[in-house]
Amino acid sequence: MTRIHPAPERFAFTVGGLPPIAAVEVGAEIEVFTEDCFAGRLNSVTGRPREVAPFPRVNPLTGPIELRGVRRGDVVAIHLLELTPARDWGVSTMSPSFGALSGTRLSPNLQPETSEHVWIWSVDAAAGAVRTRTADGRELAVPLRPFHGTMGVAPAHGEVRTSAVPDAFGGNLDVPALAAGTTLYLRANVDGAMLYLGDGHFAQGDGEFAGTAVEGAMVTRLRTAVLAEEHLAARDVDWPRMETDDEIIAVGVGRPLEDAVRVAVHTLVRWVAESCELAPQDAYQLVSQGCSARIGNLVNPAYTVSVSLPKALLPGRPVLMDGAHDRLRGQRAEADA
């Protein structure tokens, strides 16, 4: 297994435009350490988020990791084997002019800015919870549900994007489904794909409304596969897709929110139509009557939405994405045996 634990100065704050910090073969198991979005520097309720992590030096990523053998145009399958909190605490914040209930540059108002607050959350792995205290000493607790807020590949056309941005290349999606047992599908825009990951979340409600999740450092085990560009299942992957044992999930990115919804629904309808050999209108009807939609974030430069459909509803139980998820899942089971 290849272990990638970068020194602090090696973390990336952009997606694209950087030389690889490591190169691994497709199919190899990788263990990756990722920092929290404040680079571990915000560890007290008296800390100042925008002083310790001023934009754009926020949301450090581990990468890029070159995936040997991947060609531009291929689709990369990234299967998350295990996500483990690297520390016994996480942090969340509320900041001025940030969050779904704050006025921002793009949606201004005349209300006073919200004040800055920090919460430190302790990880109770045995109970499956994270816990914090209010200013008057009462305990708050939510389920421990580790996932990666950010995972992506180098953008197309040589673009360099900040680590706060989601788009077709992945990036800062903030979709809780990106957890252990999930396979993420992204189109490679450059040879080697150049994989980035970070922004570990120990918990987050849909929408990340207050502006942050319970942010935490993470140790992640993952394995990759590749679908060649000419393969039928790879031809129309132009937005992020995810697959679990039970669901297929399409991710849409856009602003306003309804555009993100349209991207996700359109992607899922096409995926169902192609996989099940259904007419587009029949696939649209199935998705419309059987899907679930969740807001990933409503605070980033672009918003994200995931729309999912249970595999049990797919006519004929088709092989999806050339069976990449099932193969990677099988390798996980063999490794755990």
Short mmCIF file of C-alpha atoms in Angstrom, two decimals:
data_model
loop_
_atom_site.label_atom_id
_atom_site.label_comp_id
_atom_site.label_asym_id
_atom_site.label_seq_id
_atom_site.Cartn_x
_atom_site.Cartn_y
_atom_site.Cartn_z
CA MET A 1 0.00 0.00 0.00
CA THR A 2 1.26 3.47 -0.91
CA ARG A 3 1.11 5.99 1.96
CA ILE A 4 0.88 9.69 1.11
CA HIS A 5 1.29 11.90 4.19
CA PRO A 6 2.57 15.26 2.91
CA ALA A 7 4.56 17.74 4.93
CA PRO A 8 2.60 20.91 5.80
CA GLU A 9 4.27 22.95 3.05
CA ARG A 10 3.21 20.40 0.40
CA PHE A 11 -0.55 20.88 0.70
CA ALA A 12 -2.31 22.42 -2.31
CA PHE A 13 -4.77 25.31 -2.20
CA THR A 14 -5.72 25.01 -5.87
CA VAL A 15 -6.96 22.23 -8.12
CA GLY A 16 -4.84 22.08 -11.26
CA GLY A 17 -1.56 23.66 -12.28
CA LEU A 18 0.73 21.76 -9.90
CA PRO A 19 3.25 18.92 -10.39
CA PRO A 20 2.32 15.61 -8.73
CA ILE A 21 3.49 14.97 -5.18
CA ALA A 22 3.24 11.21 -5.80
CA ALA A 23 2.49 8.78 -8.62
CA VAL A 24 0.70 5.45 -8.17
CA GLU A 25 -0.54 2.72 -10.46
CA VAL A 26 -4.26 2.49 -11.13
CA GLY A 27 -5.66 -0.23 -8.88
CA ALA A 28 -3.09 0.22 -6.12
CA GLU A 29 -4.37 0.84 -2.62
CA ILE A 30 -3.47 4.29 -1.31
CA GLU A 31 -3.52 5.68 2.21
CA VAL A 32 -3.79 9.47 2.27
CA PHE A 33 -3.60 11.96 5.13
CA THR A 34 -5.60 15.13 4.67
CA GLU A 35 -5.70 18.23 6.86
CA ASP A 36 -8.87 20.01 7.95
CA CYS A 37 -9.96 23.14 6.12
CA PHE A 38 -8.06 25.33 8.61
CA ALA A 39 -4.83 23.31 8.26
CA GLY A 40 -5.12 22.24 11.90
CA ARG A 41 -4.53 25.80 13.12
CA LEU A 42 -7.98 26.45 14.55
CA ASN A 43 -8.07 24.41 17.75
CA SER A 44 -9.71 26.70 20.31
CA VAL A 45 -13.04 28.47 20.67
CA THR A 46 -11.04 31.70 20.99
CA GLY A 47 -9.31 31.17 17.64
CA ARG A 48 -9.86 33.52 14.70
CA PRO A 49 -10.72 31.53 11.55
CA ARG A 50 -9.94 34.26 9.03
CA GLU A 51 -6.61 35.02 10.67
CA VAL A 52 -5.34 31.42 10.79
CA ALA A 53 -6.73 30.53 7.33
CA PRO A 54 -7.23 33.69 5.25
CA PHE A 55 -8.80 33.17 1.84
CA PRO A 56 -7.53 31.69 -0.45
CA ARG A 57 -5.21 29.81 1.96
CA VAL A 58 -8.11 27.73 3.16
CA ASN A 59 -9.18 24.14 2.48
CA PRO A 60 -5.73 22.54 1.93
CA LEU A 61 -5.72 19.48 -0.31
CA THR A 62 -3.44 16.48 -0.59
CA GLY A 63 -2.35 16.20 -4.19
CA PRO A 64 -2.07 16.10 -7.01
CA ILE A 65 -1.60 12.33 -7.11
CA GLU A 66 -0.78 11.06 -10.60
CA LEU A 67 -2.64 7.89 -11.55
CA ARG A 68 -0.30 6.09 -13.93
CA GLY A 69 -1.96 4.71 -17.02
CA VAL A 70 -4.90 7.13 -17.07
CA ARG A 71 -5.24 9.05 -20.31
CA ARG A 72 -7.01 12.34 -20.89
CA GLY A 73 -10.65 11.52 -21.61
CA ASP A 74 -10.76 8.33 -19.53
CA VAL A 75 -13.14 8.07 -16.59
CA VAL A 76 -11.55 7.42 -13.22
CA ALA A 77 -13.39 5.42 -10.56
CA ILE A 78 -12.24 6.35 -7.04
CA HIS A 79 -13.48 3.93 -4.41
CA LEU A 80 -13.30 5.01 -0.78
CA LEU A 81 -12.37 2.02 1.34
CA GLU A 82 -12.12 3.60 4.77
CA LEU A 83 -12.21 7.08 6.33
CA THR A 84 -10.81 7.46 9.85
CA PRO A 85 -10.61 10.69 11.88
CA ALA A 86 -6.91 11.52 12.29
CA ARG A 87 -7.57 13.51 15.48
CA ASP A 88 -10.03 13.18 18.34
CA TRP A 89 -11.49 16.63 17.64
CA GLY A 90 -12.99 18.66 14.84
CA VAL A 91 -13.97 22.29 14.44
CA SER A 92 -16.88 24.28 13.04
CA THR A 93 -17.37 28.01 12.69
CA MET A 94 -19.73 30.83 11.87
CA SER A 95 -18.19 33.82 10.10
CA PRO A 96 -19.33 37.26 8.92
CA SER A 97 -20.87 37.41 5.41
CA PHE A 98 -20.75 33.63 5.06
CA GLY A 99 -23.47 31.03 5.35
CA ALA A 100 -26.97 30.58 3.98
CA LEU A 101 -28.51 33.10 6.39
CA SER A 102 -25.91 35.84 5.85
CA GLY A 103 -25.83 38.63 3.33
CA THR A 104 -23.00 38.15 0.84
CA ARG A 105 -21.47 40.02 -2.08
CA LEU A 106 -23.75 38.10 -4.46
CA SER A 107 -26.87 38.46 -2.29
CA PRO A 108 -26.39 41.59 -0.17
CA ASN A 109 -28.66 42.96 2.49
CA LEU A 110 -28.57 45.76 5.05
CA GLN A 111 -28.59 43.56 8.14
CA PRO A 112 -25.58 43.64 10.48
CA GLU A 113 -22.93 41.03 9.77
CA THR A 114 -23.08 37.87 11.86
CA SER A 115 -20.41 37.63 14.52
CA GLU A 116 -17.60 35.10 14.43
CA HIS A 117 -17.95 31.92 16.53
CA VAL A 118 -15.94 28.70 16.87
CA TRP A 119 -17.03 25.31 18.21
CA ILE A 120 -14.61 22.49 19.04
CA TRP A 121 -16.19 19.05 18.68
CA SER A 122 -14.84 15.92 20.38
CA VAL A 123 -14.97 12.63 18.50
CA ASP A 124 -16.70 9.81 20.40
CA ALA A 125 -15.99 6.93 18.03
CA ALA A 126 -17.40 4.30 20.40
CA ALA A 127 -20.76 6.07 20.50
CA GLY A 128 -20.62 7.13 16.83
CA ALA A 129 -21.03 10.80 17.71
CA VAL A 130 -19.28 14.16 17.83
CA ARG A 131 -19.97 16.45 20.77
CA THR A 132 -19.52 20.11 21.63
CA ARG A 133 -20.56 22.61 24.29
CA THR A 134 -22.60 25.78 24.01
CA ALA A 135 -21.39 29.01 25.59
CA ASP A 136 -23.58 28.27 28.63
CA GLY A 137 -22.21 24.74 28.99
CA ARG A 138 -24.94 22.59 27.44
CA GLU A 139 -23.90 19.64 25.30
CA LEU A 140 -24.73 19.33 21.61
CA ALA A 141 -24.21 16.04 19.78
CA VAL A 142 -24.70 14.82 16.20
CA PRO A 143 -23.85 11.49 14.52
CA LEU A 144 -20.24 10.87 13.47
CA ARG A 145 -20.44 10.47 9.67
CA PRO A 146 -17.00 10.96 8.07
CA PHE A 147 -16.83 11.97 4.43
CA HIS A 148 -14.70 14.09 2.12
CA GLY A 149 -16.01 17.53 1.25
CA THR A 150 -13.47 17.88 -1.57
CA MET A 151 -12.28 15.36 -4.13
CA GLY A 152 -11.43 16.12 -7.73
CA VAL A 153 -9.10 15.88 -10.68
CA ALA A 154 -7.26 18.58 -12.62
CA PRO A 155 -9.76 20.80 -14.50
CA ALA A 156 -10.01 20.92 -18.27
CA HIS A 157 -8.23 23.40 -20.56
CA GLY A 158 -5.37 24.01 -18.15
CA GLU A 159 -7.56 25.88 -15.70
CA VAL A 160 -6.43 26.37 -12.10
CA ARG A 161 -9.29 26.68 -9.60
CA THR A 162 -9.28 27.42 -5.89
CA SER A 163 -9.90 24.55 -3.52
CA ALA A 164 -13.22 26.17 -2.49
CA VAL A 165 -14.83 25.65 -5.92
CA PRO A 166 -16.98 22.70 -7.12
CA ASP A 167 -17.42 21.98 -10.82
CA ALA A 168 -17.42 19.18 -13.42
CA PHE A 169 -13.94 18.11 -12.24
CA GLY A 170 -15.31 17.47 -8.73
CA GLY A 171 -13.70 19.78 -6.20
CA ASN A 172 -15.52 21.16 -3.16
CA LEU A 173 -18.74 19.19 -3.56
CA ASP A 174 -19.67 18.86 0.14
CA VAL A 175 -21.90 15.88 -0.64
CA PRO A 176 -22.19 13.54 2.38
CA ALA A 177 -22.49 10.47 0.13
CA LEU A 178 -18.73 10.77 -0.53
CA ALA A 179 -18.06 8.39 2.36
CA ALA A 180 -16.59 4.93 2.89
CA GLY A 181 -18.10 2.42 0.46
CA THR A 182 -18.79 4.99 -2.27
CA THR A 183 -17.23 5.09 -5.74
CA LEU A 184 -16.82 8.51 -7.36
CA TYR A 185 -16.59 8.75 -11.16
CA LEU A 186 -14.80 11.70 -12.76
CA ARG A 187 -13.54 12.32 -16.28
CA ALA A 188 -9.78 12.83 -16.50
CA ASN A 189 -8.92 16.10 -18.22
CA VAL A 190 -5.18 15.43 -18.35
CA ASP A 191 -3.01 12.34 -18.56
CA GLY A 192 -2.63 10.90 -15.08
CA ALA A 193 -5.90 12.56 -13.96
CA MET A 194 -4.09 14.35 -11.09
CA LEU A 195 -6.25 13.46 -8.09
CA TYR A 196 -6.77 15.87 -5.17
CA LEU A 197 -8.62 15.20 -1.93
CA GLY A 198 -9.19 16.90 1.41
CA ASP A 199 -11.75 18.86 3.41
CA GLY A 200 -12.56 15.98 5.73
CA HIS A 201 -15.90 16.29 7.49
CA PHE A 202 -16.81 14.38 10.64
CA ALA A 203 -20.44 15.51 10.35
CA GLN A 204 -22.50 17.81 8.16
CA GLY A 205 -26.17 18.41 7.58
CA ASP A 206 -27.49 18.83 4.08
CA GLY A 207 -26.60 22.27 2.75
CA GLU A 208 -23.72 23.08 5.13
CA PHE A 209 -25.90 26.09 5.92
CA ALA A 210 -23.78 27.77 8.60
CA GLY A 211 -20.76 27.71 6.29
CA THR A 212 -18.69 24.81 7.64
CA ALA A 213 -19.16 21.19 8.58
CA VAL A 214 -17.47 19.64 11.61
CA GLU A 215 -14.11 19.94 9.89
CA GLY A 216 -11.43 17.38 10.68
CA ALA A 217 -8.16 15.82 9.59
CA MET A 218 -8.63 12.41 7.99
CA VAL A 219 -6.77 9.26 7.07
CA THR A 220 -8.34 7.71 3.99
CA ARG A 221 -7.76 4.42 2.22
CA LEU A 222 -8.84 4.31 -1.41
CA ARG A 223 -8.40 2.35 -4.62
CA THR A 224 -8.93 3.42 -8.23
CA ALA A 225 -9.96 1.92 -11.55
CA VAL A 226 -10.19 3.37 -15.04
CA LEU A 227 -12.77 3.17 -17.82
CA ALA A 228 -11.19 3.90 -21.18
CA GLU A 229 -12.68 6.82 -23.09
CA GLU A 230 -13.93 4.59 -25.89
CA HIS A 231 -15.89 2.36 -23.50
CA LEU A 232 -19.66 2.89 -23.80
CA ALA A 233 -20.09 3.51 -20.05
CA ALA A 234 -17.48 6.29 -20.12
CA ARG A 235 -18.67 8.30 -23.08
CA ASP A 236 -21.17 10.61 -21.44
CA VAL A 237 -19.63 11.17 -18.00
CA ASP A 238 -19.32 14.95 -18.00
CA TRP A 239 -20.42 15.64 -14.39
CA PRO A 240 -19.55 13.78 -11.18
CA ARG A 241 -21.32 10.50 -10.61
CA MET A 242 -21.29 8.30 -7.51
CA GLU A 243 -22.27 4.71 -6.84
CA THR A 244 -22.87 2.82 -3.61
CA ASP A 245 -24.03 -0.72 -3.04
CA ASP A 246 -27.62 0.50 -3.05
CA GLU A 247 -27.84 3.72 -5.09
CA ILE A 248 -26.63 5.62 -8.10
CA ILE A 249 -26.07 9.32 -7.50
CA ALA A 250 -25.62 12.24 -9.87
CA VAL A 251 -24.10 15.51 -8.69
CA GLY A 252 -25.05 18.86 -10.16
CA VAL A 253 -23.18 22.13 -9.72
CA GLY A 254 -24.50 25.59 -10.47
CA ARG A 255 -25.88 28.86 -9.21
CA PRO A 256 -28.75 29.55 -8.74
CA LEU A 257 -29.72 26.33 -6.96
CA GLU A 258 -32.25 25.24 -9.58
CA ASP A 259 -29.49 25.07 -12.19
CA ALA A 260 -27.56 22.63 -9.97
CA VAL A 261 -30.74 20.56 -9.65
CA ARG A 262 -31.24 20.52 -13.42
CA VAL A 263 -27.66 19.37 -14.02
CA ALA A 264 -28.03 16.54 -11.50
CA VAL A 265 -31.43 15.37 -12.76
CA HIS A 266 -30.31 15.54 -16.39
CA THR A 267 -27.18 13.52 -15.57
CA LEU A 268 -29.17 10.88 -13.69
CA VAL A 269 -31.82 10.59 -16.43
CA ARG A 270 -29.12 10.04 -19.07
CA TRP A 271 -27.35 7.50 -16.86
CA VAL A 272 -30.56 5.51 -16.30
CA ALA A 273 -31.53 5.68 -19.97
CA GLU A 274 -28.12 4.45 -21.13
CA SER A 275 -27.76 1.73 -18.52
CA CYS A 276 -31.30 0.34 -18.78
CA GLU A 277 -31.79 0.94 -22.53
CA LEU A 278 -34.82 3.08 -21.79
CA ALA A 279 -36.21 5.91 -23.87
CA PRO A 280 -35.25 9.26 -22.32
CA GLN A 281 -38.85 10.05 -21.41
CA ASP A 282 -39.23 6.71 -19.60
CA ALA A 283 -35.97 7.22 -17.72
CA TYR A 284 -37.13 10.74 -16.81
CA GLN A 285 -40.40 9.33 -15.47
CA LEU A 286 -38.60 6.71 -13.37
CA VAL A 287 -36.19 9.24 -11.91
CA SER A 288 -38.99 11.72 -11.24
CA GLN A 289 -41.07 9.18 -9.32
CA GLY A 290 -38.27 7.34 -7.49
CA CYS A 291 -35.42 9.75 -6.76
CA SER A 292 -34.21 11.57 -3.66
CA ALA A 293 -32.55 14.99 -3.84
CA ARG A 294 -30.17 16.46 -1.27
CA ILE A 295 -28.43 19.83 -1.11
CA GLY A 296 -24.66 19.45 -0.78
CA ASN A 297 -23.84 23.08 -0.13
CA LEU A 298 -25.64 26.40 -0.31
CA VAL A 299 -22.64 28.56 0.62
CA ASN A 300 -19.78 27.99 -1.85
CA PRO A 301 -19.05 29.93 -5.08
CA ALA A 302 -21.33 27.40 -6.79
CA TYR A 303 -24.01 25.26 -5.15
CA THR A 304 -24.15 21.46 -5.26
CA VAL A 305 -27.04 19.02 -5.32
CA SER A 306 -27.04 15.22 -5.38
CA VAL A 307 -29.94 13.28 -6.86
CA SER A 308 -30.03 9.54 -6.18
CA LEU A 309 -32.03 6.52 -7.33
CA PRO A 310 -32.14 3.10 -5.63
CA LYS A 311 -30.58 0.38 -7.77
CA ALA A 312 -33.55 -1.84 -6.92
CA LEU A 313 -35.71 0.40 -9.16
CA LEU A 314 -33.53 -0.06 -12.26
CA PRO A 315 -35.26 -2.36 -14.79
CA GLY A 316 -33.26 -5.48 -15.50
CA ARG A 317 -30.63 -4.71 -12.82
CA PRO A 318 -28.04 -3.56 -15.42
CA VAL A 319 -24.27 -3.62 -15.05
CA LEU A 320 -23.33 -0.02 -14.20
CA MET A 321 -20.14 1.74 -15.28
CA ASP A 322 -18.68 -1.55 -16.53
CA GLY A 323 -18.99 -2.99 -13.02
CA ALA A 324 -16.21 -0.79 -11.62
CA HIS A 325 -17.87 -0.30 -8.23
CA ASP A 326 -18.52 -4.01 -7.78
CA ARG A 327 -14.94 -4.91 -8.70
CA LEU A 328 -13.47 -2.32 -6.34
CA ARG A 329 -15.90 -3.35 -3.60
CA GLY A 330 -14.82 -6.96 -4.08
CA GLN A 331 -11.18 -6.00 -3.72
CA ARG A 332 -12.10 -4.21 -0.51
CA ALA A 333 -13.80 -7.32 0.84
CA GLU A 334 -10.78 -9.47 -0.07
CA ALA A 335 -8.41 -7.05 1.68
CA ASP A 336 -10.56 -7.02 4.81
CA ALA A 337 -10.88 -10.81 4.94
#
